[in-house]
Amino acid sequence: MKIDHLVINVDEKYQTDMSTIDSIRNIGFPYEPKWGKGTSGFKASNIWIGDGYFEMIRILKANGGGWREDWVKKYNNNHRGLICLFIDTDTIVEEFERLSNLGVSISKPEYLKFKWCLGLLTRTMPWQNSYLPFFEGVPFQLGFQQMKDEASKNWMQQYMIPNSKENGIDRIVTLNLCGNYTENDKARICKVFPNAIMDADKLSVELPSGQKLAFIQSETHSVEVLAQCTDEKQKGKRMNIHNISIISV
């Protein structure tokens, strides 16, 4: 397992305002908001960090133009920031069965599809997704993703440009996910990640990739993303996207 990507609901300025776009570029994250998938109803733009990324979503029409219906509803109700954290796995069916057997609600793995060209055409992406329900105490959910095959992985990687690796920012290493988690939320986290360690006010998880997740109890909801950086000139720089802070370390 590894951190794959964070789906983030964003305001228009993160895709159209040049001063905002330049502020992202100036701290070492190459960003081309005009690139990325979309339909007449939604626009995606990506910030690539090695093999992980931020998928920044702006809804253009109230119906979302084929984007995930529950996410569109939350966007239209002014949700901004992280809406889904995707964990990459090579065993999505096994994870679905394991969690189902533990009584965890999780959707059956399905290939991502969305309609375009006025809803006349359907595009199927080469990866399967499974979703857990939204947490009770924080407004985001976890998802699993598995690429169809090695050819699909190679296909995806060719689109991961421009990439912050060019500036010595190599990958996401830690996510600090702060919020008012309920006891049910914590129990679910422990089932999803059996190696989770409870320490005072947080649940800590180390993924097989060496990346770390920390679910931190807090009255306020925020996300801190630590990105591994080998360029001393970039270390310590940070940017904010709504309630998400990204820091090069």
JSON list of C-alpha atoms in Angstrom, two decimals:
[
{"chain": "A", "resi": 1, "resn": "MET", "atom": "CA", "xyz": [0.00, 0.00, 0.00]},
{"chain": "A", "resi": 2, "resn": "LYS", "atom": "CA", "xyz": [1.03, 3.59, -0.62]},
{"chain": "A", "resi": 3, "resn": "ILE", "atom": "CA", "xyz": [-0.48, 7.05, -0.75]},
{"chain": "A", "resi": 4, "resn": "ASP", "atom": "CA", "xyz": [-1.82, 7.48, -4.26]},
{"chain": "A", "resi": 5, "resn": "HIS", "atom": "CA", "xyz": [-3.59, 10.83, -4.36]},
{"chain": "A", "resi": 6, "resn": "LEU", "atom": "CA", "xyz": [-5.71, 13.34, -2.52]},
{"chain": "A", "resi": 7, "resn": "VAL", "atom": "CA", "xyz": [-8.93, 14.54, -4.14]},
{"chain": "A", "resi": 8, "resn": "ILE", "atom": "CA", "xyz": [-9.38, 18.19, -3.18]},
{"chain": "A", "resi": 9, "resn": "ASN", "atom": "CA", "xyz": [-12.36, 20.46, -3.82]},
{"chain": "A", "resi": 10, "resn": "VAL", "atom": "CA", "xyz": [-11.10, 23.92, -4.79]},
{"chain": "A", "resi": 11, "resn": "ASP", "atom": "CA", "xyz": [-12.38, 27.38, -5.60]},
{"chain": "A", "resi": 12, "resn": "GLU", "atom": "CA", "xyz": [-11.95, 28.82, -9.07]},
{"chain": "A", "resi": 13, "resn": "LYS", "atom": "CA", "xyz": [-8.84, 30.84, -8.18]},
{"chain": "A", "resi": 14, "resn": "TYR", "atom": "CA", "xyz": [-6.73, 27.68, -7.86]},
{"chain": "A", "resi": 15, "resn": "GLN", "atom": "CA", "xyz": [-7.31, 26.99, -11.54]},
{"chain": "A", "resi": 16, "resn": "THR", "atom": "CA", "xyz": [-7.62, 30.44, -13.11]},
{"chain": "A", "resi": 17, "resn": "ASP", "atom": "CA", "xyz": [-5.98, 33.15, -10.96]},
{"chain": "A", "resi": 18, "resn": "MET", "atom": "CA", "xyz": [-2.38, 33.64, -12.10]},
{"chain": "A", "resi": 19, "resn": "SER", "atom": "CA", "xyz": [-1.13, 35.03, -8.77]},
{"chain": "A", "resi": 20, "resn": "THR", "atom": "CA", "xyz": [-2.45, 31.93, -6.99]},
{"chain": "A", "resi": 21, "resn": "ILE", "atom": "CA", "xyz": [-1.03, 29.62, -9.66]},
{"chain": "A", "resi": 22, "resn": "ASP", "atom": "CA", "xyz": [2.35, 31.38, -9.52]},
{"chain": "A", "resi": 23, "resn": "SER", "atom": "CA", "xyz": [2.45, 31.08, -5.71]},
{"chain": "A", "resi": 24, "resn": "ILE", "atom": "CA", "xyz": [2.24, 27.30, -6.16]},
{"chain": "A", "resi": 25, "resn": "ARG", "atom": "CA", "xyz": [4.90, 27.25, -8.85]},
{"chain": "A", "resi": 26, "resn": "ASN", "atom": "CA", "xyz": [7.25, 29.53, -6.95]},
{"chain": "A", "resi": 27, "resn": "ILE", "atom": "CA", "xyz": [7.76, 27.08, -4.08]},
{"chain": "A", "resi": 28, "resn": "GLY", "atom": "CA", "xyz": [8.78, 24.24, -6.36]},
{"chain": "A", "resi": 29, "resn": "PHE", "atom": "CA", "xyz": [5.53, 22.62, -7.50]},
{"chain": "A", "resi": 30, "resn": "PRO", "atom": "CA", "xyz": [5.20, 22.87, -11.29]},
{"chain": "A", "resi": 31, "resn": "TYR", "atom": "CA", "xyz": [1.52, 23.30, -12.02]},
{"chain": "A", "resi": 32, "resn": "GLU", "atom": "CA", "xyz": [-0.40, 23.48, -15.29]},
{"chain": "A", "resi": 33, "resn": "PRO", "atom": "CA", "xyz": [-4.06, 23.92, -14.33]},
{"chain": "A", "resi": 34, "resn": "LYS", "atom": "CA", "xyz": [-5.23, 23.88, -17.95]},
{"chain": "A", "resi": 35, "resn": "TRP", "atom": "CA", "xyz": [-4.13, 20.24, -18.18]},
{"chain": "A", "resi": 36, "resn": "GLY", "atom": "CA", "xyz": [-6.14, 17.42, -16.62]},
{"chain": "A", "resi": 37, "resn": "LYS", "atom": "CA", "xyz": [-9.37, 15.62, -17.32]},
{"chain": "A", "resi": 38, "resn": "GLY", "atom": "CA", "xyz": [-12.77, 17.19, -17.30]},
{"chain": "A", "resi": 39, "resn": "THR", "atom": "CA", "xyz": [-16.18, 17.59, -18.91]},
{"chain": "A", "resi": 40, "resn": "SER", "atom": "CA", "xyz": [-18.52, 20.53, -19.36]},
{"chain": "A", "resi": 41, "resn": "GLY", "atom": "CA", "xyz": [-19.53, 19.99, -15.72]},
{"chain": "A", "resi": 42, "resn": "PHE", "atom": "CA", "xyz": [-16.21, 19.65, -13.87]},
{"chain": "A", "resi": 43, "resn": "LYS", "atom": "CA", "xyz": [-12.53, 20.49, -14.24]},
{"chain": "A", "resi": 44, "resn": "ALA", "atom": "CA", "xyz": [-9.63, 18.57, -12.70]},
{"chain": "A", "resi": 45, "resn": "SER", "atom": "CA", "xyz": [-6.10, 19.93, -12.38]},
{"chain": "A", "resi": 46, "resn": "ASN", "atom": "CA", "xyz": [-3.16, 18.05, -10.91]},
{"chain": "A", "resi": 47, "resn": "ILE", "atom": "CA", "xyz": [-0.09, 18.81, -8.83]},
{"chain": "A", "resi": 48, "resn": "TRP", "atom": "CA", "xyz": [2.27, 15.88, -9.35]},
{"chain": "A", "resi": 49, "resn": "ILE", "atom": "CA", "xyz": [4.66, 14.89, -6.54]},
{"chain": "A", "resi": 50, "resn": "GLY", "atom": "CA", "xyz": [6.61, 11.87, -7.72]},
{"chain": "A", "resi": 51, "resn": "ASP", "atom": "CA", "xyz": [4.09, 9.04, -8.10]},
{"chain": "A", "resi": 52, "resn": "GLY", "atom": "CA", "xyz": [1.54, 10.77, -5.86]},
{"chain": "A", "resi": 53, "resn": "TYR", "atom": "CA", "xyz": [-0.54, 13.82, -6.57]},
{"chain": "A", "resi": 54, "resn": "PHE", "atom": "CA", "xyz": [-3.28, 16.26, -5.66]},
{"chain": "A", "resi": 55, "resn": "GLU", "atom": "CA", "xyz": [-6.36, 16.03, -7.87]},
{"chain": "A", "resi": 56, "resn": "MET", "atom": "CA", "xyz": [-7.95, 19.46, -7.56]},
{"chain": "A", "resi": 57, "resn": "ILE", "atom": "CA", "xyz": [-11.61, 19.55, -8.58]},
{"chain": "A", "resi": 58, "resn": "ARG", "atom": "CA", "xyz": [-13.82, 22.49, -9.51]},
{"chain": "A", "resi": 59, "resn": "ILE", "atom": "CA", "xyz": [-17.49, 21.90, -10.30]},
{"chain": "A", "resi": 60, "resn": "LEU", "atom": "CA", "xyz": [-18.60, 23.96, -13.29]},
{"chain": "A", "resi": 61, "resn": "LYS", "atom": "CA", "xyz": [-22.27, 22.99, -13.42]},
{"chain": "A", "resi": 62, "resn": "ALA", "atom": "CA", "xyz": [-24.62, 22.00, -10.62]},
{"chain": "A", "resi": 63, "resn": "ASN", "atom": "CA", "xyz": [-24.96, 18.44, -11.97]},
{"chain": "A", "resi": 64, "resn": "GLY", "atom": "CA", "xyz": [-21.18, 17.93, -12.00]},
{"chain": "A", "resi": 65, "resn": "GLY", "atom": "CA", "xyz": [-21.04, 16.70, -15.58]},
{"chain": "A", "resi": 66, "resn": "GLY", "atom": "CA", "xyz": [-20.44, 13.05, -14.70]},
{"chain": "A", "resi": 67, "resn": "TRP", "atom": "CA", "xyz": [-18.31, 13.57, -11.57]},
{"chain": "A", "resi": 68, "resn": "ARG", "atom": "CA", "xyz": [-19.08, 11.46, -8.50]},
{"chain": "A", "resi": 69, "resn": "GLU", "atom": "CA", "xyz": [-22.59, 12.44, -7.39]},
{"chain": "A", "resi": 70, "resn": "ASP", "atom": "CA", "xyz": [-22.06, 12.63, -3.62]},
{"chain": "A", "resi": 71, "resn": "TRP", "atom": "CA", "xyz": [-18.90, 14.69, -4.09]},
{"chain": "A", "resi": 72, "resn": "VAL", "atom": "CA", "xyz": [-20.75, 17.08, -6.41]},
{"chain": "A", "resi": 73, "resn": "LYS", "atom": "CA", "xyz": [-23.45, 17.54, -3.77]},
{"chain": "A", "resi": 74, "resn": "LYS", "atom": "CA", "xyz": [-20.86, 18.35, -1.11]},
{"chain": "A", "resi": 75, "resn": "TYR", "atom": "CA", "xyz": [-19.08, 20.79, -3.44]},
{"chain": "A", "resi": 76, "resn": "ASN", "atom": "CA", "xyz": [-22.37, 22.55, -4.14]},
{"chain": "A", "resi": 77, "resn": "ASN", "atom": "CA", "xyz": [-22.88, 22.75, -0.36]},
{"chain": "A", "resi": 78, "resn": "ASN", "atom": "CA", "xyz": [-19.55, 24.64, -0.11]},
{"chain": "A", "resi": 79, "resn": "HIS", "atom": "CA", "xyz": [-17.26, 21.76, 0.87]},
{"chain": "A", "resi": 80, "resn": "ARG", "atom": "CA", "xyz": [-13.67, 22.75, 0.10]},
{"chain": "A", "resi": 81, "resn": "GLY", "atom": "CA", "xyz": [-10.45, 20.90, 0.85]},
{"chain": "A", "resi": 82, "resn": "LEU", "atom": "CA", "xyz": [-9.77, 17.16, 1.09]},
{"chain": "A", "resi": 83, "resn": "ILE", "atom": "CA", "xyz": [-12.75, 15.01, 0.18]},
{"chain": "A", "resi": 84, "resn": "CYS", "atom": "CA", "xyz": [-11.05, 11.65, -0.43]},
{"chain": "A", "resi": 85, "resn": "LEU", "atom": "CA", "xyz": [-7.67, 10.12, 0.35]},
{"chain": "A", "resi": 86, "resn": "PHE", "atom": "CA", "xyz": [-6.86, 7.28, -2.02]},
{"chain": "A", "resi": 87, "resn": "ILE", "atom": "CA", "xyz": [-4.57, 4.45, -1.00]},
{"chain": "A", "resi": 88, "resn": "ASP", "atom": "CA", "xyz": [-2.99, 2.46, -3.83]},
{"chain": "A", "resi": 89, "resn": "THR", "atom": "CA", "xyz": [-3.09, -1.31, -3.46]},
{"chain": "A", "resi": 90, "resn": "ASP", "atom": "CA", "xyz": [-2.39, -4.37, -5.59]},
{"chain": "A", "resi": 91, "resn": "THR", "atom": "CA", "xyz": [-5.08, -6.36, -3.76]},
{"chain": "A", "resi": 92, "resn": "ILE", "atom": "CA", "xyz": [-8.26, -4.28, -3.93]},
{"chain": "A", "resi": 93, "resn": "VAL", "atom": "CA", "xyz": [-10.59, -7.30, -4.11]},
{"chain": "A", "resi": 94, "resn": "GLU", "atom": "CA", "xyz": [-8.90, -8.87, -1.10]},
{"chain": "A", "resi": 95, "resn": "GLU", "atom": "CA", "xyz": [-9.19, -5.59, 0.83]},
{"chain": "A", "resi": 96, "resn": "PHE", "atom": "CA", "xyz": [-12.88, -5.37, -0.06]},
{"chain": "A", "resi": 97, "resn": "GLU", "atom": "CA", "xyz": [-13.47, -8.92, 1.18]},
{"chain": "A", "resi": 98, "resn": "ARG", "atom": "CA", "xyz": [-11.35, -8.48, 4.32]},
{"chain": "A", "resi": 99, "resn": "LEU", "atom": "CA", "xyz": [-13.11, -5.29, 5.39]},
{"chain": "A", "resi": 100, "resn": "SER", "atom": "CA", "xyz": [-16.56, -6.61, 4.49]},
{"chain": "A", "resi": 101, "resn": "ASN", "atom": "CA", "xyz": [-15.90, -9.62, 6.70]},
{"chain": "A", "resi": 102, "resn": "LEU", "atom": "CA", "xyz": [-14.99, -7.24, 9.52]},
{"chain": "A", "resi": 103, "resn": "GLY", "atom": "CA", "xyz": [-18.32, -5.46, 9.16]},
{"chain": "A", "resi": 104, "resn": "VAL", "atom": "CA", "xyz": [-16.85, -2.34, 7.53]},
{"chain": "A", "resi": 105, "resn": "SER", "atom": "CA", "xyz": [-19.05, -0.76, 4.91]},
{"chain": "A", "resi": 106, "resn": "ILE", "atom": "CA", "xyz": [-17.07, -0.50, 1.65]},
{"chain": "A", "resi": 107, "resn": "SER", "atom": "CA", "xyz": [-18.19, -0.29, -1.96]},
{"chain": "A", "resi": 108, "resn": "LYS", "atom": "CA", "xyz": [-17.44, -3.11, -4.37]},
{"chain": "A", "resi": 109, "resn": "PRO", "atom": "CA", "xyz": [-14.41, -2.38, -6.58]},
{"chain": "A", "resi": 110, "resn": "GLU", "atom": "CA", "xyz": [-15.48, -0.81, -9.85]},
{"chain": "A", "resi": 111, "resn": "TYR", "atom": "CA", "xyz": [-13.73, 0.86, -12.74]},
{"chain": "A", "resi": 112, "resn": "LEU", "atom": "CA", "xyz": [-14.11, 4.63, -12.69]},
{"chain": "A", "resi": 113, "resn": "LYS", "atom": "CA", "xyz": [-16.46, 5.89, -15.39]},
{"chain": "A", "resi": 114, "resn": "PHE", "atom": "CA", "xyz": [-17.69, 9.33, -16.28]},
{"chain": "A", "resi": 115, "resn": "LYS", "atom": "CA", "xyz": [-19.87, 10.70, -19.04]},
{"chain": "A", "resi": 116, "resn": "TRP", "atom": "CA", "xyz": [-18.81, 13.41, -21.45]},
{"chain": "A", "resi": 117, "resn": "CYS", "atom": "CA", "xyz": [-19.88, 14.97, -24.76]},
{"chain": "A", "resi": 118, "resn": "LEU", "atom": "CA", "xyz": [-23.27, 16.02, -23.33]},
{"chain": "A", "resi": 119, "resn": "GLY", "atom": "CA", "xyz": [-23.61, 12.65, -21.64]},
{"chain": "A", "resi": 120, "resn": "LEU", "atom": "CA", "xyz": [-23.59, 10.76, -24.91]},
{"chain": "A", "resi": 121, "resn": "LEU", "atom": "CA", "xyz": [-20.25, 9.04, -24.31]},
{"chain": "A", "resi": 122, "resn": "THR", "atom": "CA", "xyz": [-18.86, 7.17, -21.32]},
{"chain": "A", "resi": 123, "resn": "ARG", "atom": "CA", "xyz": [-15.15, 7.02, -20.58]},
{"chain": "A", "resi": 124, "resn": "THR", "atom": "CA", "xyz": [-13.81, 4.12, -18.51]},
{"chain": "A", "resi": 125, "resn": "MET", "atom": "CA", "xyz": [-10.51, 4.71, -16.73]},
{"chain": "A", "resi": 126, "resn": "PRO", "atom": "CA", "xyz": [-7.99, 1.84, -16.27]},
{"chain": "A", "resi": 127, "resn": "TRP", "atom": "CA", "xyz": [-8.28, 1.59, -12.51]},
{"chain": "A", "resi": 128, "resn": "GLN", "atom": "CA", "xyz": [-10.71, 0.23, -9.94]},
{"chain": "A", "resi": 129, "resn": "ASN", "atom": "CA", "xyz": [-11.91, 2.19, -6.92]},
{"chain": "A", "resi": 130, "resn": "SER", "atom": "CA", "xyz": [-13.53, 1.18, -3.64]},
{"chain": "A", "resi": 131, "resn": "TYR", "atom": "CA", "xyz": [-14.88, 3.74, -1.20]},
{"chain": "A", "resi": 132, "resn": "LEU", "atom": "CA", "xyz": [-15.43, 3.69, 2.53]},
{"chain": "A", "resi": 133, "resn": "PRO", "atom": "CA", "xyz": [-18.15, 5.95, 3.98]},
{"chain": "A", "resi": 134, "resn": "PHE", "atom": "CA", "xyz": [-17.31, 9.48, 5.05]},
{"chain": "A", "resi": 135, "resn": "PHE", "atom": "CA", "xyz": [-15.97, 9.74, 8.55]},
{"chain": "A", "resi": 136, "resn": "GLU", "atom": "CA", "xyz": [-18.48, 10.91, 11.14]},
{"chain": "A", "resi": 137, "resn": "GLY", "atom": "CA", "xyz": [-16.28, 13.64, 12.61]},
{"chain": "A", "resi": 138, "resn": "VAL", "atom": "CA", "xyz": [-14.37, 14.93, 9.57]},
{"chain": "A", "resi": 139, "resn": "PRO", "atom": "CA", "xyz": [-15.63, 15.69, 6.05]},
{"chain": "A", "resi": 140, "resn": "PHE", "atom": "CA", "xyz": [-13.59, 13.25, 4.00]},
{"chain": "A", "resi": 141, "resn": "GLN", "atom": "CA", "xyz": [-13.44, 9.55, 3.23]},
{"chain": "A", "resi": 142, "resn": "LEU", "atom": "CA", "xyz": [-10.88, 6.89, 2.40]},
{"chain": "A", "resi": 143, "resn": "GLY", "atom": "CA", "xyz": [-10.71, 5.05, -0.88]},
{"chain": "A", "resi": 144, "resn": "PHE", "atom": "CA", "xyz": [-8.67, 2.21, -2.36]},
{"chain": "A", "resi": 145, "resn": "GLN", "atom": "CA", "xyz": [-7.41, 2.25, -5.91]},
{"chain": "A", "resi": 146, "resn": "GLN", "atom": "CA", "xyz": [-5.78, -0.40, -8.08]},
{"chain": "A", "resi": 147, "resn": "MET", "atom": "CA", "xyz": [-4.44, 0.06, -11.59]},
{"chain": "A", "resi": 148, "resn": "LYS", "atom": "CA", "xyz": [-5.58, -2.50, -14.14]},
{"chain": "A", "resi": 149, "resn": "ASP", "atom": "CA", "xyz": [-2.08, -3.70, -15.06]},
{"chain": "A", "resi": 150, "resn": "GLU", "atom": "CA", "xyz": [1.54, -2.59, -15.57]},
{"chain": "A", "resi": 151, "resn": "ALA", "atom": "CA", "xyz": [0.72, -1.10, -18.95]},
{"chain": "A", "resi": 152, "resn": "SER", "atom": "CA", "xyz": [-1.92, 1.09, -17.29]},
{"chain": "A", "resi": 153, "resn": "LYS", "atom": "CA", "xyz": [0.59, 2.20, -14.64]},
{"chain": "A", "resi": 154, "resn": "ASN", "atom": "CA", "xyz": [3.06, 3.16, -17.35]},
{"chain": "A", "resi": 155, "resn": "TRP", "atom": "CA", "xyz": [0.30, 4.98, -19.22]},
{"chain": "A", "resi": 156, "resn": "MET", "atom": "CA", "xyz": [-0.60, 6.95, -16.11]},
{"chain": "A", "resi": 157, "resn": "GLN", "atom": "CA", "xyz": [3.00, 7.88, -15.31]},
{"chain": "A", "resi": 158, "resn": "GLN", "atom": "CA", "xyz": [3.53, 9.51, -18.68]},
{"chain": "A", "resi": 159, "resn": "TYR", "atom": "CA", "xyz": [0.87, 12.05, -17.73]},
{"chain": "A", "resi": 160, "resn": "MET", "atom": "CA", "xyz": [2.52, 12.90, -14.39]},
{"chain": "A", "resi": 161, "resn": "ILE", "atom": "CA", "xyz": [4.14, 16.03, -15.83]},
{"chain": "A", "resi": 162, "resn": "PRO", "atom": "CA", "xyz": [5.30, 18.59, -15.03]},
{"chain": "A", "resi": 163, "resn": "ASN", "atom": "CA", "xyz": [6.45, 16.94, -11.82]},
{"chain": "A", "resi": 164, "resn": "SER", "atom": "CA", "xyz": [7.92, 18.40, -8.64]},
{"chain": "A", "resi": 165, "resn": "LYS", "atom": "CA", "xyz": [10.70, 15.78, -8.87]},
{"chain": "A", "resi": 166, "resn": "GLU", "atom": "CA", "xyz": [12.28, 18.23, -11.31]},
{"chain": "A", "resi": 167, "resn": "ASN", "atom": "CA", "xyz": [12.82, 20.53, -8.32]},
{"chain": "A", "resi": 168, "resn": "GLY", "atom": "CA", "xyz": [13.98, 17.87, -5.87]},
{"chain": "A", "resi": 169, "resn": "ILE", "atom": "CA", "xyz": [10.57, 17.36, -4.25]},
{"chain": "A", "resi": 170, "resn": "ASP", "atom": "CA", "xyz": [10.29, 13.61, -4.66]},
{"chain": "A", "resi": 171, "resn": "ARG", "atom": "CA", "xyz": [7.22, 12.25, -2.92]},
{"chain": "A", "resi": 172, "resn": "ILE", "atom": "CA", "xyz": [4.61, 12.59, -0.19]},
{"chain": "A", "resi": 173, "resn": "VAL", "atom": "CA", "xyz": [6.05, 11.06, 2.99]},
{"chain": "A", "resi": 174, "resn": "THR", "atom": "CA", "xyz": [3.57, 11.99, 5.75]},
{"chain": "A", "resi": 175, "resn": "LEU", "atom": "CA", "xyz": [-0.05, 13.05, 6.06]},
{"chain": "A", "resi": 176, "resn": "ASN", "atom": "CA", "xyz": [-1.22, 14.60, 9.33]},
{"chain": "A", "resi": 177, "resn": "LEU", "atom": "CA", "xyz": [-5.02, 14.42, 9.21]},
{"chain": "A", "resi": 178, "resn": "CYS", "atom": "CA", "xyz": [-6.46, 16.49, 12.05]},
{"chain": "A", "resi": 179, "resn": "GLY", "atom": "CA", "xyz": [-10.08, 16.48, 13.09]},
{"chain": "A", "resi": 180, "resn": "ASN", "atom": "CA", "xyz": [-12.72, 15.57, 15.64]},
{"chain": "A", "resi": 181, "resn": "TYR", "atom": "CA", "xyz": [-12.78, 11.81, 14.99]},
{"chain": "A", "resi": 182, "resn": "THR", "atom": "CA", "xyz": [-15.51, 9.86, 16.72]},
{"chain": "A", "resi": 183, "resn": "GLU", "atom": "CA", "xyz": [-14.99, 6.50, 18.44]},
{"chain": "A", "resi": 184, "resn": "ASN", "atom": "CA", "xyz": [-16.61, 4.85, 15.43]},
{"chain": "A", "resi": 185, "resn": "ASP", "atom": "CA", "xyz": [-14.13, 6.64, 13.16]},
{"chain": "A", "resi": 186, "resn": "LYS", "atom": "CA", "xyz": [-11.20, 5.40, 15.21]},
{"chain": "A", "resi": 187, "resn": "ALA", "atom": "CA", "xyz": [-12.52, 1.85, 15.23]},
{"chain": "A", "resi": 188, "resn": "ARG", "atom": "CA", "xyz": [-12.82, 1.92, 11.45]},
{"chain": "A", "resi": 189, "resn": "ILE", "atom": "CA", "xyz": [-9.29, 3.26, 11.02]},
{"chain": "A", "resi": 190, "resn": "CYS", "atom": "CA", "xyz": [-7.97, 0.37, 13.12]},
{"chain": "A", "resi": 191, "resn": "LYS", "atom": "CA", "xyz": [-9.81, -2.14, 10.94]},
{"chain": "A", "resi": 192, "resn": "VAL", "atom": "CA", "xyz": [-8.58, -0.57, 7.71]},
{"chain": "A", "resi": 193, "resn": "PHE", "atom": "CA", "xyz": [-5.03, -0.36, 9.04]},
{"chain": "A", "resi": 194, "resn": "PRO", "atom": "CA", "xyz": [-4.47, -3.26, 11.49]},
{"chain": "A", "resi": 195, "resn": "ASN", "atom": "CA", "xyz": [-1.00, -1.93, 12.34]},
{"chain": "A", "resi": 196, "resn": "ALA", "atom": "CA", "xyz": [-2.38, 1.42, 13.58]},
{"chain": "A", "resi": 197, "resn": "ILE", "atom": "CA", "xyz": [-0.85, 2.50, 16.89]},
{"chain": "A", "resi": 198, "resn": "MET", "atom": "CA", "xyz": [-2.80, 4.60, 19.38]},
{"chain": "A", "resi": 199, "resn": "ASP", "atom": "CA", "xyz": [-0.62, 7.21, 21.05]},
{"chain": "A", "resi": 200, "resn": "ALA", "atom": "CA", "xyz": [-2.27, 9.85, 23.23]},
{"chain": "A", "resi": 201, "resn": "ASP", "atom": "CA", "xyz": [-4.40, 11.88, 20.82]},
{"chain": "A", "resi": 202, "resn": "LYS", "atom": "CA", "xyz": [-3.50, 10.23, 17.51]},
{"chain": "A", "resi": 203, "resn": "LEU", "atom": "CA", "xyz": [-3.58, 7.01, 15.54]},
{"chain": "A", "resi": 204, "resn": "SER", "atom": "CA", "xyz": [-0.34, 6.44, 13.65]},
{"chain": "A", "resi": 205, "resn": "VAL", "atom": "CA", "xyz": [-0.05, 4.21, 10.59]},
{"chain": "A", "resi": 206, "resn": "GLU", "atom": "CA", "xyz": [3.06, 3.23, 8.64]},
{"chain": "A", "resi": 207, "resn": "LEU", "atom": "CA", "xyz": [2.32, 1.96, 5.15]},
{"chain": "A", "resi": 208, "resn": "PRO", "atom": "CA", "xyz": [4.44, -0.71, 3.42]},
{"chain": "A", "resi": 209, "resn": "SER", "atom": "CA", "xyz": [5.79, 2.13, 1.22]},
{"chain": "A", "resi": 210, "resn": "GLY", "atom": "CA", "xyz": [7.36, 3.71, 4.33]},
{"chain": "A", "resi": 211, "resn": "GLN", "atom": "CA", "xyz": [4.89, 6.60, 4.15]},
{"chain": "A", "resi": 212, "resn": "LYS", "atom": "CA", "xyz": [3.06, 7.61, 7.31]},
{"chain": "A", "resi": 213, "resn": "LEU", "atom": "CA", "xyz": [-0.49, 8.60, 8.17]},
{"chain": "A", "resi": 214, "resn": "ALA", "atom": "CA", "xyz": [-1.41, 10.27, 11.44]},
{"chain": "A", "resi": 215, "resn": "PHE", "atom": "CA", "xyz": [-5.07, 10.68, 12.37]},
{"chain": "A", "resi": 216, "resn": "ILE", "atom": "CA", "xyz": [-4.81, 13.41, 15.01]},
{"chain": "A", "resi": 217, "resn": "GLN", "atom": "CA", "xyz": [-7.62, 14.33, 17.38]},
{"chain": "A", "resi": 218, "resn": "SER", "atom": "CA", "xyz": [-8.39, 18.05, 17.11]},
{"chain": "A", "resi": 219, "resn": "GLU", "atom": "CA", "xyz": [-11.36, 20.37, 17.44]},
{"chain": "A", "resi": 220, "resn": "THR", "atom": "CA", "xyz": [-10.51, 21.85, 14.05]},
{"chain": "A", "resi": 221, "resn": "HIS", "atom": "CA", "xyz": [-10.15, 20.01, 10.75]},
{"chain": "A", "resi": 222, "resn": "SER", "atom": "CA", "xyz": [-6.92, 20.48, 8.80]},
{"chain": "A", "resi": 223, "resn": "VAL", "atom": "CA", "xyz": [-4.49, 18.44, 6.72]},
{"chain": "A", "resi": 224, "resn": "GLU", "atom": "CA", "xyz": [-0.71, 18.73, 6.72]},
{"chain": "A", "resi": 225, "resn": "VAL", "atom": "CA", "xyz": [1.19, 17.16, 3.82]},
{"chain": "A", "resi": 226, "resn": "LEU", "atom": "CA", "xyz": [4.93, 16.63, 4.23]},
{"chain": "A", "resi": 227, "resn": "ALA", "atom": "CA", "xyz": [6.82, 16.18, 0.96]},
{"chain": "A", "resi": 228, "resn": "GLN", "atom": "CA", "xyz": [10.33, 14.73, 0.86]},
{"chain": "A", "resi": 229, "resn": "CYS", "atom": "CA", "xyz": [12.77, 17.26, -0.55]},
{"chain": "A", "resi": 230, "resn": "THR", "atom": "CA", "xyz": [16.42, 16.80, -1.53]},
{"chain": "A", "resi": 231, "resn": "ASP", "atom": "CA", "xyz": [17.00, 20.40, -2.64]},
{"chain": "A", "resi": 232, "resn": "GLU", "atom": "CA", "xyz": [18.12, 22.51, 0.31]},
{"chain": "A", "resi": 233, "resn": "LYS", "atom": "CA", "xyz": [16.78, 25.66, -1.37]},
{"chain": "A", "resi": 234, "resn": "GLN", "atom": "CA", "xyz": [13.26, 24.20, -1.38]},
{"chain": "A", "resi": 235, "resn": "LYS", "atom": "CA", "xyz": [13.22, 22.79, 2.15]},
{"chain": "A", "resi": 236, "resn": "GLY", "atom": "CA", "xyz": [10.86, 24.50, 4.57]},
{"chain": "A", "resi": 237, "resn": "LYS", "atom": "CA", "xyz": [8.75, 26.14, 1.89]},
{"chain": "A", "resi": 238, "resn": "ARG", "atom": "CA", "xyz": [5.01, 25.77, 2.26]},
{"chain": "A", "resi": 239, "resn": "MET", "atom": "CA", "xyz": [1.75, 26.57, 0.58]},
{"chain": "A", "resi": 240, "resn": "ASN", "atom": "CA", "xyz": [-1.90, 26.35, 1.55]},
{"chain": "A", "resi": 241, "resn": "ILE", "atom": "CA", "xyz": [-4.86, 25.09, -0.46]},
{"chain": "A", "resi": 242, "resn": "HIS", "atom": "CA", "xyz": [-7.92, 25.85, 1.65]},
{"chain": "A", "resi": 243, "resn": "ASN", "atom": "CA", "xyz": [-7.26, 24.01, 4.96]},
{"chain": "A", "resi": 244, "resn": "ILE", "atom": "CA", "xyz": [-4.45, 21.89, 3.52]},
{"chain": "A", "resi": 245, "resn": "SER", "atom": "CA", "xyz": [-0.80, 22.83, 4.17]},
{"chain": "A", "resi": 246, "resn": "ILE", "atom": "CA", "xyz": [1.93, 21.36, 1.96]},
{"chain": "A", "resi": 247, "resn": "ILE", "atom": "CA", "xyz": [5.48, 21.57, 3.35]},
{"chain": "A", "resi": 248, "resn": "SER", "atom": "CA", "xyz": [8.78, 20.49, 1.79]},
{"chain": "A", "resi": 249, "resn": "VAL", "atom": "CA", "xyz": [10.95, 18.70, 4.36]}
]
